[in-house]
Tab-separated table of C-alpha atoms and ligand atoms in Angstrom:
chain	number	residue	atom	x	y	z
A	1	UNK	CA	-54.605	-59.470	49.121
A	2	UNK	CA	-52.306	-59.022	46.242
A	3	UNK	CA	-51.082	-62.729	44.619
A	4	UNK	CA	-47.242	-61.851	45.528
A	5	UNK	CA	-48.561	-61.332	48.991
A	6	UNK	CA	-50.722	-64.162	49.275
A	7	UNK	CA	-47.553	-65.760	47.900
A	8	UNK	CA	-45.178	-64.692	50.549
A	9	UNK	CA	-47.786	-65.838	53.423
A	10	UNK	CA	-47.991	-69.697	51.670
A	11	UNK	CA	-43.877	-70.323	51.569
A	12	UNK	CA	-43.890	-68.751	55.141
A	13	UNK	CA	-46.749	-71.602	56.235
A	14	UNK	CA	-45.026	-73.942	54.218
A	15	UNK	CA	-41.399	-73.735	55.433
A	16	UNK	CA	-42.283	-72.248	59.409
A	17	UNK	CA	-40.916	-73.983	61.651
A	18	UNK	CA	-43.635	-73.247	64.406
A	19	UNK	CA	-46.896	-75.207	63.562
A	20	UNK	CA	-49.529	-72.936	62.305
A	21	UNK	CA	-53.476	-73.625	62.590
A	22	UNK	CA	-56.390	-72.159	61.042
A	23	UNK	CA	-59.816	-72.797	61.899
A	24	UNK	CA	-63.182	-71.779	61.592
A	25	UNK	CA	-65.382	-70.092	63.951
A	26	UNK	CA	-66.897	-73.665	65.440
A	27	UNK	CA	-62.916	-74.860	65.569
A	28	UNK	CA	-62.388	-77.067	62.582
A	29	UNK	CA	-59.385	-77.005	61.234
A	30	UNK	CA	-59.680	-75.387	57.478
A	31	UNK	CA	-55.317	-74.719	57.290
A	32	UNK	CA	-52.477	-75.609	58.381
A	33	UNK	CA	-48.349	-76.347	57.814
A	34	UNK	CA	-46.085	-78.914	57.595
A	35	UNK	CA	-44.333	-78.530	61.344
A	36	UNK	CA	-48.307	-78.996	62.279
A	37	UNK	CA	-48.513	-82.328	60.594
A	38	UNK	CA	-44.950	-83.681	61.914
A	39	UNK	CA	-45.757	-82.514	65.608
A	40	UNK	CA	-49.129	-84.470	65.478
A	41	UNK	CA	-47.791	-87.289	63.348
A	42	UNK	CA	-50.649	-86.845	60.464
A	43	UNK	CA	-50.919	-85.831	57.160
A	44	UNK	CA	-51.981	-82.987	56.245
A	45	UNK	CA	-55.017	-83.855	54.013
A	46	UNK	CA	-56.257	-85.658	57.654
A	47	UNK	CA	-55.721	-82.438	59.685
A	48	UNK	CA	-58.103	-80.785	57.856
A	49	UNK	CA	-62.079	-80.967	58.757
A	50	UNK	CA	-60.748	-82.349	62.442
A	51	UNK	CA	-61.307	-80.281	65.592
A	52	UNK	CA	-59.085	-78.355	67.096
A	53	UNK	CA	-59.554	-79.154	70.172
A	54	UNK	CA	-59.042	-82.935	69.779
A	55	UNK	CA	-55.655	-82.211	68.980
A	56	UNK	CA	-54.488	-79.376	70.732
A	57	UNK	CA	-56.228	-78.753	74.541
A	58	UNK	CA	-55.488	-75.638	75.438
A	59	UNK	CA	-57.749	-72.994	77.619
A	60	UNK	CA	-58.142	-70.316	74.737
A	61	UNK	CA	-61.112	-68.545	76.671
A	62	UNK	CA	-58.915	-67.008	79.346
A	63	UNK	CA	-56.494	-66.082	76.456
A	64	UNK	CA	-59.115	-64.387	74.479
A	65	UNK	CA	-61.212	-62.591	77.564
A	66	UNK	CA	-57.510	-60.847	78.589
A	67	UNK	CA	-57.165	-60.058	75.397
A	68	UNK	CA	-60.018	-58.565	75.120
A	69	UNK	CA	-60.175	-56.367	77.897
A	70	UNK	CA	-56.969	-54.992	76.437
A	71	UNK	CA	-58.568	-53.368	73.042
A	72	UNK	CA	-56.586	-50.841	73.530
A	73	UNK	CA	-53.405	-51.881	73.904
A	74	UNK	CA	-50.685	-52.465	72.230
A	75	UNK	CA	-50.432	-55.356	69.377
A	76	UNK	CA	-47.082	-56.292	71.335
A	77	UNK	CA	-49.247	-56.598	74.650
A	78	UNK	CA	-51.986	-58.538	73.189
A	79	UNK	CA	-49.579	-60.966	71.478
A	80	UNK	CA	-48.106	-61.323	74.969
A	81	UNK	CA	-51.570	-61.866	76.473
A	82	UNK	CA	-52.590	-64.907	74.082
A	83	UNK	CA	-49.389	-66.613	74.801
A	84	UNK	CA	-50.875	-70.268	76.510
A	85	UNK	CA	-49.361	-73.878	77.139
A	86	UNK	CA	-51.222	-76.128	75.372
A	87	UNK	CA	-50.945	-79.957	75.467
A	88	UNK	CA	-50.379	-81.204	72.315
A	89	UNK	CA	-51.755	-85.134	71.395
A	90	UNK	CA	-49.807	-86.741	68.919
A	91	UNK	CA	-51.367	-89.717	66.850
A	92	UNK	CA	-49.526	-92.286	68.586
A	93	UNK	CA	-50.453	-91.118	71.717
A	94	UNK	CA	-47.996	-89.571	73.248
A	95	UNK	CA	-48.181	-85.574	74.607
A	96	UNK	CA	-46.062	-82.460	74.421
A	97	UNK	CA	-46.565	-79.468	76.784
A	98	UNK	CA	-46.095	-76.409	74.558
A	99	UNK	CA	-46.108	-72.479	74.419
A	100	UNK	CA	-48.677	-71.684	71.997
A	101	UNK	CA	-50.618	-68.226	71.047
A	102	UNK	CA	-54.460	-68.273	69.633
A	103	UNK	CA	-55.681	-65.309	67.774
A	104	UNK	CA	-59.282	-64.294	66.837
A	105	UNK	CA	-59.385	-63.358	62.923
A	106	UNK	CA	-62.208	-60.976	62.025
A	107	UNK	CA	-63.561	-60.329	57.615
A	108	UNK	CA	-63.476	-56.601	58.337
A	109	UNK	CA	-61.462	-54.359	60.209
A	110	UNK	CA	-63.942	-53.323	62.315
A	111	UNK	CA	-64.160	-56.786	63.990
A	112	UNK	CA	-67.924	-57.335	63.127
A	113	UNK	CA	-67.853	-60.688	61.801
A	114	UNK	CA	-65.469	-63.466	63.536
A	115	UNK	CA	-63.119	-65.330	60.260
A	116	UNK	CA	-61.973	-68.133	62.533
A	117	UNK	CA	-58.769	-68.105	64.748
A	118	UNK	CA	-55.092	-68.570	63.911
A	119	UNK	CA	-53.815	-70.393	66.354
A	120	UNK	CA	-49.749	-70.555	66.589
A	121	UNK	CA	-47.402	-73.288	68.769
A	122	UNK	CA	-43.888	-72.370	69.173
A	123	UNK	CA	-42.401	-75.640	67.986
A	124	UNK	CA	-38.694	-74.085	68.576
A	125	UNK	CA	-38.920	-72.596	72.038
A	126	UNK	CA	-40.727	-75.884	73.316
A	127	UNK	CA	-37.849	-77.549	72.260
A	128	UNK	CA	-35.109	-75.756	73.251
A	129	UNK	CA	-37.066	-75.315	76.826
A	130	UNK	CA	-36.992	-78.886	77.043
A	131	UNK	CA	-33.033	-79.775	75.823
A	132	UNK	CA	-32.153	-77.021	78.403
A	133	UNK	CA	-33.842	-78.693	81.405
A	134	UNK	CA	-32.208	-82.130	80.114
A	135	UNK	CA	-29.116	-80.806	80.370
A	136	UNK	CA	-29.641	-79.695	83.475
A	137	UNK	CA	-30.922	-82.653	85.185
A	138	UNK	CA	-28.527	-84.759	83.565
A	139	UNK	CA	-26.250	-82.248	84.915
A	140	UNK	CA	-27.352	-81.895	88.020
A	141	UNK	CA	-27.447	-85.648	88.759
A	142	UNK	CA	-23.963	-86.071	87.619
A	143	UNK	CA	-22.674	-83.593	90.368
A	144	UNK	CA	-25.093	-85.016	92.846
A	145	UNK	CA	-23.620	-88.659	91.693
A	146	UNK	CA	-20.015	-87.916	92.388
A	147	UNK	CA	-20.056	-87.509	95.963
A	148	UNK	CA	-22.254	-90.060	96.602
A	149	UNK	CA	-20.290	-92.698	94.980
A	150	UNK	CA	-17.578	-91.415	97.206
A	151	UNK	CA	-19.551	-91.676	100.443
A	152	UNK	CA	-20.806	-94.906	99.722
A	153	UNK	CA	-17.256	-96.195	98.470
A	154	UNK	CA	-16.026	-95.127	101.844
A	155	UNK	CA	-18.811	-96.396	103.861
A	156	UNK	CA	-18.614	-99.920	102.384
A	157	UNK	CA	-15.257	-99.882	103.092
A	158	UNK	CA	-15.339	-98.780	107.010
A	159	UNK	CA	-18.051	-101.568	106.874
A	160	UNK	CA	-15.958	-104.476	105.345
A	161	UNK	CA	-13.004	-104.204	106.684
A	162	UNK	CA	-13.979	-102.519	109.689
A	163	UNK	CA	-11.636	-104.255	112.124
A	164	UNK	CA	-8.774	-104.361	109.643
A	165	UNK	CA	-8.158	-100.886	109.584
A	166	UNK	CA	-6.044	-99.201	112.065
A	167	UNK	CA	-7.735	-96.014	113.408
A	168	UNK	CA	-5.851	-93.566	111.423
A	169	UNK	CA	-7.452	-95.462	108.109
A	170	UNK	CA	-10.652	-95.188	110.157
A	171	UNK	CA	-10.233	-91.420	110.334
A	172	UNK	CA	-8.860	-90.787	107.288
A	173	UNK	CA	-12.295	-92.581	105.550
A	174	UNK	CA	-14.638	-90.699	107.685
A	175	UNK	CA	-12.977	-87.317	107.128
A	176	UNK	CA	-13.591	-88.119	103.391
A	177	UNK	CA	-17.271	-88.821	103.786
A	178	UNK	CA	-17.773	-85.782	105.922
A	179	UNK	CA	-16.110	-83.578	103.089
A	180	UNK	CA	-18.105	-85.309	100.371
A	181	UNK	CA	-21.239	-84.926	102.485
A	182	UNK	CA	-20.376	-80.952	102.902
A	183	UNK	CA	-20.140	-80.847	99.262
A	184	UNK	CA	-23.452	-82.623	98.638
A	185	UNK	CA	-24.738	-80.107	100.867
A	186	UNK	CA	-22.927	-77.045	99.521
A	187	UNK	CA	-24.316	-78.270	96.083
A	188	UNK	CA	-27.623	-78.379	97.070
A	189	UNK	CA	-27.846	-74.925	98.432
A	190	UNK	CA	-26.554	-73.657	95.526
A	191	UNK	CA	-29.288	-75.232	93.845
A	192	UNK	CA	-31.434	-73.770	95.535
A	193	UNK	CA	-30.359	-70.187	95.272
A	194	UNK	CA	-30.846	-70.970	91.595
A	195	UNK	CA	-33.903	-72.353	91.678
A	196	UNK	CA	-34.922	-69.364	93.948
A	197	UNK	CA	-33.491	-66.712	91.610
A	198	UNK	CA	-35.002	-68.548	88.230
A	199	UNK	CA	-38.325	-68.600	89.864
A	200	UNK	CA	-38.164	-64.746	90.479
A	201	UNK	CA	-39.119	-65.747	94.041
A	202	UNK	CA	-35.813	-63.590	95.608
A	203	UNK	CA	-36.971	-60.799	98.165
A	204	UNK	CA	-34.610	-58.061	98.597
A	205	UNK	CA	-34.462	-55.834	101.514
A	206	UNK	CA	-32.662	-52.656	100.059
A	207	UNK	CA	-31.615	-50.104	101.749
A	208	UNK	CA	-27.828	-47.821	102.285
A	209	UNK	CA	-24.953	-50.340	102.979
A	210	UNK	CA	-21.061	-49.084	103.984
A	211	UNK	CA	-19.308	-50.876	101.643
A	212	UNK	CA	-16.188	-50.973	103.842
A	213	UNK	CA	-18.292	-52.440	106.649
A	214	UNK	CA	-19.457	-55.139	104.203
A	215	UNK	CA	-15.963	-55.944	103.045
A	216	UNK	CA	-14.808	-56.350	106.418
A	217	UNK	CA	-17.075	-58.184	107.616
A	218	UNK	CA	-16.600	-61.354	104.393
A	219	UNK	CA	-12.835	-60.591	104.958
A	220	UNK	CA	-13.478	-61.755	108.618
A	221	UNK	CA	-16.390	-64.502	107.803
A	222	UNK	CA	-12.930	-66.052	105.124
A	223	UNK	CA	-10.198	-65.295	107.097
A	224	UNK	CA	-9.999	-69.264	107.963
A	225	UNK	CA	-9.779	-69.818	104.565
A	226	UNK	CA	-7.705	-66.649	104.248
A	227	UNK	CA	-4.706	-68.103	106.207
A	228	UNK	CA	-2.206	-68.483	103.420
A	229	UNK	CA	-3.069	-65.265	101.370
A	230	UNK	CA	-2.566	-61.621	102.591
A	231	UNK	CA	-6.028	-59.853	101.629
A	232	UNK	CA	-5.551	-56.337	101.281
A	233	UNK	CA	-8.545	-53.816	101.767
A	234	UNK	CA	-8.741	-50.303	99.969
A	235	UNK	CA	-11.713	-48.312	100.038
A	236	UNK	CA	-11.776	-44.218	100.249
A	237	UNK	CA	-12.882	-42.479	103.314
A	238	UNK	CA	-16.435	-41.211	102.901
A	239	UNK	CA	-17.101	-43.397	99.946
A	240	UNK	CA	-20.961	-43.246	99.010
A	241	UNK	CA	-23.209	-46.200	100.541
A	242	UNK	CA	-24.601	-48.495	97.881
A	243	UNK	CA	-28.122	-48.994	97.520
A	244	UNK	CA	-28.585	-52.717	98.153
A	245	UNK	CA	-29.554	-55.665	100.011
A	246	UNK	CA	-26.891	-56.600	102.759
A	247	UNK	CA	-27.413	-60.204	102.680
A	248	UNK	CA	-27.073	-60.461	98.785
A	249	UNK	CA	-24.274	-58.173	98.747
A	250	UNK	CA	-22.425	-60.329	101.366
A	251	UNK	CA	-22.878	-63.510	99.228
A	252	UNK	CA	-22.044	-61.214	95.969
A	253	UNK	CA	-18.697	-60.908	97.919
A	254	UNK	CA	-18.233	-63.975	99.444
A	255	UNK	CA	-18.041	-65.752	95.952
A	256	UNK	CA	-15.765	-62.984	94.580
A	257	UNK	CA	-13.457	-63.249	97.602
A	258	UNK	CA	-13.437	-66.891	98.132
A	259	UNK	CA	-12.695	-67.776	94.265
A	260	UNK	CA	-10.030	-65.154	94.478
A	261	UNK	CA	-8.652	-67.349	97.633
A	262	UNK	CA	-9.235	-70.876	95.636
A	263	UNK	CA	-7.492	-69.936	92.591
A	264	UNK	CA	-4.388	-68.454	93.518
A	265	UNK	CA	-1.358	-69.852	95.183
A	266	UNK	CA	-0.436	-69.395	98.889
A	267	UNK	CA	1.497	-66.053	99.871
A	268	UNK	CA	-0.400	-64.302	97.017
A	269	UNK	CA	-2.494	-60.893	98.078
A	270	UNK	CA	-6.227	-60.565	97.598
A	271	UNK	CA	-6.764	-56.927	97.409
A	272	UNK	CA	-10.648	-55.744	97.704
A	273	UNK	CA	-11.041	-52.336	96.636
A	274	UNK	CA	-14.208	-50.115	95.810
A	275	UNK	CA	-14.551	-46.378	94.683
A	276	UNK	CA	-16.670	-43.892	92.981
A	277	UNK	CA	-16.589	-43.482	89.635
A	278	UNK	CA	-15.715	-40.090	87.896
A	279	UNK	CA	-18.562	-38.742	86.062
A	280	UNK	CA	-20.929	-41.669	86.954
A	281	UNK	CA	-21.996	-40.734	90.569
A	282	UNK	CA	-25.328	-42.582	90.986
A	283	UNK	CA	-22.968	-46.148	90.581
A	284	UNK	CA	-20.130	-47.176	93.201
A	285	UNK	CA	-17.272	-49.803	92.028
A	286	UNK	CA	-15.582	-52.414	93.777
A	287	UNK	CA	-13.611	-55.014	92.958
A	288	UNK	CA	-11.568	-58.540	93.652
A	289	UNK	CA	-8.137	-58.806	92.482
A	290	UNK	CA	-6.240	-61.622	93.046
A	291	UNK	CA	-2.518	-62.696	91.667
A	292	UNK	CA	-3.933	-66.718	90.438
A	293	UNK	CA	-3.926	-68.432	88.065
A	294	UNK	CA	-5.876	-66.454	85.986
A	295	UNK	CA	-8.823	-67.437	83.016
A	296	UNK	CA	-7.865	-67.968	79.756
A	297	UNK	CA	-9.826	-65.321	77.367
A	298	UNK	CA	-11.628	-67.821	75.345
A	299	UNK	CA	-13.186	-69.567	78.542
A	300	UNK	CA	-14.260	-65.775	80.241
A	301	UNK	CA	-18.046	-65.558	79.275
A	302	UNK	CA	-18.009	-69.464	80.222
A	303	UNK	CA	-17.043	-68.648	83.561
A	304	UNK	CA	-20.719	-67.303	84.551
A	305	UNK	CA	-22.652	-70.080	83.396
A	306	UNK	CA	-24.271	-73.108	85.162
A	307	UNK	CA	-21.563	-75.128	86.204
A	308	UNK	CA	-18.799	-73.230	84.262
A	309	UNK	CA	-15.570	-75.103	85.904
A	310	UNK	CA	-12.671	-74.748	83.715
A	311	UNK	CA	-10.041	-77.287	83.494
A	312	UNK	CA	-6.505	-76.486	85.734
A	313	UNK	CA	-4.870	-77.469	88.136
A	314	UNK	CA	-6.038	-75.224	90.713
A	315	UNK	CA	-10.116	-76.252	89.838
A	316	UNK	CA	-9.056	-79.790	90.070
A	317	UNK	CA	-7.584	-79.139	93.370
A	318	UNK	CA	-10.438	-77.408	95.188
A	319	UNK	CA	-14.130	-77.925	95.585
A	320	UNK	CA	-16.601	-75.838	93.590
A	321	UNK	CA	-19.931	-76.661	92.151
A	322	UNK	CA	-19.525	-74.548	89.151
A	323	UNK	CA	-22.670	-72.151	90.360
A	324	UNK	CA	-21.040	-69.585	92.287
A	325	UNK	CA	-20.782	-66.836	89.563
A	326	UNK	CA	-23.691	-67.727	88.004
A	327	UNK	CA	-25.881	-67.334	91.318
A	328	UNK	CA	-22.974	-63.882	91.612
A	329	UNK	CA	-24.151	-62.517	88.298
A	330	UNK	CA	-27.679	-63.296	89.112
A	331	UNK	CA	-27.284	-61.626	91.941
A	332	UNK	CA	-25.519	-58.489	91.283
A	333	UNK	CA	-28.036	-57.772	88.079
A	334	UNK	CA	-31.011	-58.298	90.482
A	335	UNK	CA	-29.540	-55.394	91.914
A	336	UNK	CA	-29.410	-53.594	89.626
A	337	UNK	CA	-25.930	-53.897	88.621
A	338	UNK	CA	-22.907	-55.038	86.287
A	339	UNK	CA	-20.227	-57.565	86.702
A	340	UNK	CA	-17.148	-58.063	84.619
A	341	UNK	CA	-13.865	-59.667	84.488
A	342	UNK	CA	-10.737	-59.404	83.070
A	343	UNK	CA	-7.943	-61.618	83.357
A	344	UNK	CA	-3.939	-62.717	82.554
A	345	UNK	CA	-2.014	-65.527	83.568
A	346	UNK	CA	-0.978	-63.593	87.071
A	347	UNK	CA	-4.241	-62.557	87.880
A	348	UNK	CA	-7.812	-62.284	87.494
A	349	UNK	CA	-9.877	-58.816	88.632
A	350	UNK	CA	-13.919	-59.316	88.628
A	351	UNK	CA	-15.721	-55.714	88.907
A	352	UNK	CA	-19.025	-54.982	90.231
A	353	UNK	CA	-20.688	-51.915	89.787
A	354	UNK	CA	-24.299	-51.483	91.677
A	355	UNK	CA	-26.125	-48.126	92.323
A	356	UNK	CA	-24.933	-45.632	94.502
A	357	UNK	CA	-27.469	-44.573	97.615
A	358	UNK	CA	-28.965	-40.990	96.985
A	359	UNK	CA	-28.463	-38.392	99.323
A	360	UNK	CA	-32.017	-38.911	100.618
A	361	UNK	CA	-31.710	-42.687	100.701
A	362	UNK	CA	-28.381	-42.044	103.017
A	363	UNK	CA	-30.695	-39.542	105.182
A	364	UNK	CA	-33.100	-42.427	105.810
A	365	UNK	CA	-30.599	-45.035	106.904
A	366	UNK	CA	-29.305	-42.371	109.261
A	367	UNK	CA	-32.804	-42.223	110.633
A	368	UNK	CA	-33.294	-46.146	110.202
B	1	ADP	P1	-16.628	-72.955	91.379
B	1	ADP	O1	-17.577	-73.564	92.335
B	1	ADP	O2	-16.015	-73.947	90.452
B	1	ADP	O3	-15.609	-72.073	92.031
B	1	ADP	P2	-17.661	-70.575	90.096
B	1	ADP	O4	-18.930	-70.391	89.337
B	1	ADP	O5	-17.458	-69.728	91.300
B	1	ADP	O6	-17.570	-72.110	90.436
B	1	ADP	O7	-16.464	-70.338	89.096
B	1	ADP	C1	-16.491	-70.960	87.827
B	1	ADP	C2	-15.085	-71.239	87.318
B	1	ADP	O8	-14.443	-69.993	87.003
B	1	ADP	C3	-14.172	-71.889	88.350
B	1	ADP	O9	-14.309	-73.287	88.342
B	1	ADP	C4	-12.783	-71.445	87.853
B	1	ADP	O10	-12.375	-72.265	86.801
B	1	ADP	C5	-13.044	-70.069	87.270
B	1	ADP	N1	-12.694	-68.971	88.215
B	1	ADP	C6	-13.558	-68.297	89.021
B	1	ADP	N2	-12.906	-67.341	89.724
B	1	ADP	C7	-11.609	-67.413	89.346
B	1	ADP	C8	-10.419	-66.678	89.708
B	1	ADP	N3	-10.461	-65.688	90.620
B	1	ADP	N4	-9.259	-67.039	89.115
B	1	ADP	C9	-9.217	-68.039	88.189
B	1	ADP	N5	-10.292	-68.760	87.812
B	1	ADP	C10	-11.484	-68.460	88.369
């Protein structure tokens, strides 16, 4: 090794900010970085001549047997392979659950003699892991919180001044815990869509849906909700079936349709619409347009995130978790599919574009 490159390899120990380990072959530690020594809580000059493994407890062996029943594969693949979470023990005691990778280092290429191992933990991605699930469970238990205050506001009340209040009041309280308790509930199933679609546990059942049939059939499912608006439906005759899963593309719809309801004023028109698309026949397009109150540009890519409720009138009017385009995006891309928006004050158009059934897929739902 050249000293520029030698060089190059110190300042990149020095100044990672994943903690770097090198040991020998019996797992004493003979290198390592700074982000090592502030994870751990030691000095560096300690580090060195401990064990590895009385710092760091990790299963390597499973790492390294995959890895080596892989020789041939790619360097990406292996890399991918060693990936572990290790437990990390800090000097004061306390523990951090990490992502870490552990590589064997050989003295000649032809992997005769065994160097030591480089072992890597991903200081960064451990952290940002972790700040993303705080969020969410702070989240989470803020939205959970809300209604239940409410309910139990309510409930105290009824149980007070029970005889006090007339049995309109009496109504009027009870109507307001049931709505709060329909939200708790609507909140939780969304939660659990997402936890179901995070945890790559969703189980599709595709096969060649009429898209018209679909549409008509979430039209009817809102038209309750549907009262004050006139929804308008416009799809071709003959339009090509998508290739999907009926339940998920219900739900894809659902969201679409019922947002489009929610955030536009009464004796406004929903109009659902789908259609090929020229030049593109293997995807089929349909959309929700609504005449609402429509997203401000800067808040668009917000709109599909966890909990993504912008501030108007209109959000603070109805009731929304904040995780029905999120679980919609989800959805439509684990369909293989797009979503966009676009929007102006007047009106707000979301577009989904999944794949369009082949020929022979068609010929098989005719025979399903
Ligand atoms: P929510 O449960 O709040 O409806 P969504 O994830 O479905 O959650 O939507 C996120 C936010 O995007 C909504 O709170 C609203 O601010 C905005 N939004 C969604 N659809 C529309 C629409 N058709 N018109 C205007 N704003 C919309």
């Amino acid at each position: 090794m050249s000293l520029q490159t030698e060089e190059i390899y110190r300042t990149l120990l020095l100044y990672s900010a994943d903690a770097v380990i090198v040991t020998n072959p019996a797992g004493i530690i003979t290198t390592t970085n700074p982000s090592f020594a502030k994870l751990v809580g030691s000095p560096i000059e300690e580090l060195i001549g401990s064990s590895l493994d009385s710092i760091v407890v990790a299963d390597w062996q499973e790492a390294e047997e995959s890895e080596n029943g892989k020789e041939q594969s790619k360097q990406e693949e292996e890399e991918e392979s060693a990936l572990k979470t290790v437990t990390v023990l800090t000097r004061v005691g306390t523990e951090f659950v990490m992502p870490a990778a552990h590589f064997p280092v050989y003295h000649d290429t032809k992997k005769a003699e065994l160097a030591g191992y480089l072992t890597i933990i991903y200081v960064i991605q451990a952290n940002s892991l972790q700040q993303a699930q705080t969020e969410f469970v702070s989240t989470v238990s803020h939205e959970l919180r809300t209604p239940l205050t409410s309910i139990k506001g309510f409930a105290d009340t009824i149980l007070r001044a029970g005889e006090r209040l007339d049995s309109s009041q009496q109504r009027r309280y009870v109507g307001i815990i049931k709505d709060q308790a329909d939200r708790l509930t609507r909140l939780v199933e969304d939660l659990l869509a997402v936890s179901r679609l995070e945890s790559k546990k969703l189980q599709l059942t595709i096969r060649a849906i009429d898209i018209r049939e679909a549409i008509e059939r979430v039209q009817q499912n809102l038209s309750d909700k549907a009262k004050k608006h006139t929804v308008i439906i416009q799809v071709p005759p003959g339009l090509t079936p998508v290739w999907a899963d009926a339940d998920r593309l219900e739900q894809i719809l659902t969201n679409l349709v019922d947002n489009a309801i929610k955030y536009s004023p009464a004796d406004t028109t929903v109009t659902i619409s789908a259609k090929g698309i020229q030049g593109t026949p293997e995807l089929v397009e349909f959309s929700v347009a609504d005449q609402g109150v429509g997203i401000p540009e800067e808040h668009l890519p917000q709109v599909f995130s966890k909990f993504g409720r912008l501030d108007n009138p209109l959000v603070r009017q109805t009731e929304g978790t904040g995780l029905g385009l999120y679980i919609t995006r989800s959805l439509v891309l684990a369909l293989g599919g797009q979503i966009t928006v676009e929007s102006v004050p007047g009106g707000t158009t979301f577009t989904v574009r999944l794949p369009a059934a082949t020929p022979e897929q068609q010929a098989a739902r005719g025979r399903g």
